[in-house]
Short mmCIF file of C-alpha atoms in Angstrom, two decimals:
data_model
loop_
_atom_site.label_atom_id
_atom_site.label_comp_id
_atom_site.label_asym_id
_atom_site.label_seq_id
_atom_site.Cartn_x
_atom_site.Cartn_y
_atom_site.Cartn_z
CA UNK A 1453 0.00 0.00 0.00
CA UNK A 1454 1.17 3.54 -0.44
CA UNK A 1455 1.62 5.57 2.47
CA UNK A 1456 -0.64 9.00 2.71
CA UNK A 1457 1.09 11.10 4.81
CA UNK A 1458 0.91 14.72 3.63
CA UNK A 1459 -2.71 16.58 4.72
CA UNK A 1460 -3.75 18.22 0.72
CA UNK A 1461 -6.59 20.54 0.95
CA UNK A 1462 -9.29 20.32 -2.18
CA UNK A 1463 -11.19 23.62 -3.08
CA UNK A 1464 -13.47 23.38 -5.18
CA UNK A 1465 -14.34 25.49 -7.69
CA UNK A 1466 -17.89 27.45 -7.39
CA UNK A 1467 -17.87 28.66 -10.66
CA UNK A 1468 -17.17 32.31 -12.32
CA UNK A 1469 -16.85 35.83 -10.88
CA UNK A 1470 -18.16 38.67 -13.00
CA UNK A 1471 -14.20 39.28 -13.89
CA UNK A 1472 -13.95 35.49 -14.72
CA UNK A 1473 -12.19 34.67 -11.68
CA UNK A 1474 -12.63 31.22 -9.80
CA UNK A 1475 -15.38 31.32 -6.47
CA UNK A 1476 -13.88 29.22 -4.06
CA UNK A 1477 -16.46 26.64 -3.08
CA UNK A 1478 -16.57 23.31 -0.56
CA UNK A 1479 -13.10 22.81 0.94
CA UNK A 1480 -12.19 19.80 1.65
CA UNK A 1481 -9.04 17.51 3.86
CA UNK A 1482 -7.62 14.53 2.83
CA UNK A 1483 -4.44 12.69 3.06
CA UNK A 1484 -2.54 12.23 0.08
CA UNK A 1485 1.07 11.66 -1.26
CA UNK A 1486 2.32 13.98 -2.51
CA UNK A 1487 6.18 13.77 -4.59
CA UNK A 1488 8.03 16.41 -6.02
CA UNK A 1489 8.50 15.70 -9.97
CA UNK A 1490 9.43 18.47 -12.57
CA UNK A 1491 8.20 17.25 -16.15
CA UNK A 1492 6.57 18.25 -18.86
CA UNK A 1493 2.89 17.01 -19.86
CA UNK A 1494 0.58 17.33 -21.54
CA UNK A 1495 -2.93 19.19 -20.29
CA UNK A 1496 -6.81 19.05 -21.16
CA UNK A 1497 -5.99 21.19 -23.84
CA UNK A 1498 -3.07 19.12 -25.37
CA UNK A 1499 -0.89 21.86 -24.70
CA UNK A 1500 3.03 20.82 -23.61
CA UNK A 1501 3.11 22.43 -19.87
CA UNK A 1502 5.19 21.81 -16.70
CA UNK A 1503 4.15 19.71 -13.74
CA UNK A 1504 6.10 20.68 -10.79
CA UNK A 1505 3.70 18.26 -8.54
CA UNK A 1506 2.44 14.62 -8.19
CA UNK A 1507 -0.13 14.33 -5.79
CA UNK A 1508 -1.82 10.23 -5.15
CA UNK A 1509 -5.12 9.66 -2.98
CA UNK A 1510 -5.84 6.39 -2.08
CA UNK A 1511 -9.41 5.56 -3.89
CA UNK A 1512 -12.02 8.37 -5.91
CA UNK A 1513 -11.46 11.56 -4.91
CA UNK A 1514 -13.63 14.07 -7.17
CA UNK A 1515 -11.42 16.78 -8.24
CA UNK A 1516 -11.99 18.52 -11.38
CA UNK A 1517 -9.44 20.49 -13.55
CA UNK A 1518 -11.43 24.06 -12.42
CA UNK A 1519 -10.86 23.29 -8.80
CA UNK A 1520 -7.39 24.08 -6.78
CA UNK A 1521 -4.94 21.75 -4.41
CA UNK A 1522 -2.76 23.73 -1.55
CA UNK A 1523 -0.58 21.93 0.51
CA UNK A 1524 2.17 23.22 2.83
CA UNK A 1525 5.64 22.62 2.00
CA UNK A 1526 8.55 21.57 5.06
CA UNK A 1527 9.78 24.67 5.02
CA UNK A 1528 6.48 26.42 5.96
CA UNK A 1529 5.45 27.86 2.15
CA UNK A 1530 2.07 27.40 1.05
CA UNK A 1531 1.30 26.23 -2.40
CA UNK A 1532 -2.16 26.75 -4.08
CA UNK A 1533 -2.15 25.01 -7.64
CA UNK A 1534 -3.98 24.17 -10.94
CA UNK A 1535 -4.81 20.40 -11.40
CA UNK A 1536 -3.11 19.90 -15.04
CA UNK A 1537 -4.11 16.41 -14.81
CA UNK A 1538 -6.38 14.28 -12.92
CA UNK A 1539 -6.47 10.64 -13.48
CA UNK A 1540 -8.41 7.93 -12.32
CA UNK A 1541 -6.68 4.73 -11.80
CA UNK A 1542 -8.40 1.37 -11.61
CA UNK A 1543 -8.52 -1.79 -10.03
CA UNK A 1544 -8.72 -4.98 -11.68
CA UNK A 1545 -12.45 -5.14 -10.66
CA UNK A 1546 -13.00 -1.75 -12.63
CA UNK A 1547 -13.08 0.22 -9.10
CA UNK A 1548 -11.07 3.69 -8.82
CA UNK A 1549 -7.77 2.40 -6.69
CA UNK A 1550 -6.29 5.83 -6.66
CA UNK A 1551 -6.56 9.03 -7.75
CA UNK A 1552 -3.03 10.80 -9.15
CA UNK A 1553 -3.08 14.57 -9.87
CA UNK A 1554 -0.55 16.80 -12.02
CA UNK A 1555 0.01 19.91 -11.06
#
């Protein structure tokens, strides 16, 4: 099994401002692993971008592209960040095992 040690925080997204900026919405905890990774991916758009981030829940976790991940770093910074990705990985038996976000 893969240990979840770091605490991520999900917001989710609560759709447009009148200046097109993101409402936060629900917030919610949940332990996660979380690596540091620099490479270059590919996003929704097909679009070569960098991931800085690798971020693995244990099961289905609903995040969505439009909603944000912020995590706390050792040193006491405080990152907020786009998904780039968000896969769903499966089980034999078809169920989500994990749930692995680029950002």
């Amino acid at each position: 099994m893969i240990p979840t040690p770091h605490s991520i925080t999900v917001i989710k997204s609560n759709g447009l401002d009148a200046w097109g900026e993101p409402i936060e919405g629900e917030v919610i905890e949940i332990q996660g692993n979380l690596r540091t990774q620099t490479k270059v991916v590919r996003n929704n758009n097909g679009k070569e971008v960098v991931s800085s981030y690798t971020i693995l829940f244990v099961g289905f976790v609903d995040v969505k592209h439009e909603d944000k991940v912020r995590f706390t770093e050792p040193n006491g910074e405080v990152k907020t960040l786009d998904p780039i990705n968000v896969k769903f990985m499966r089980d034999l038996d078809g169920s989500v095992a994990f749930t692995r976000i680029e950002a």
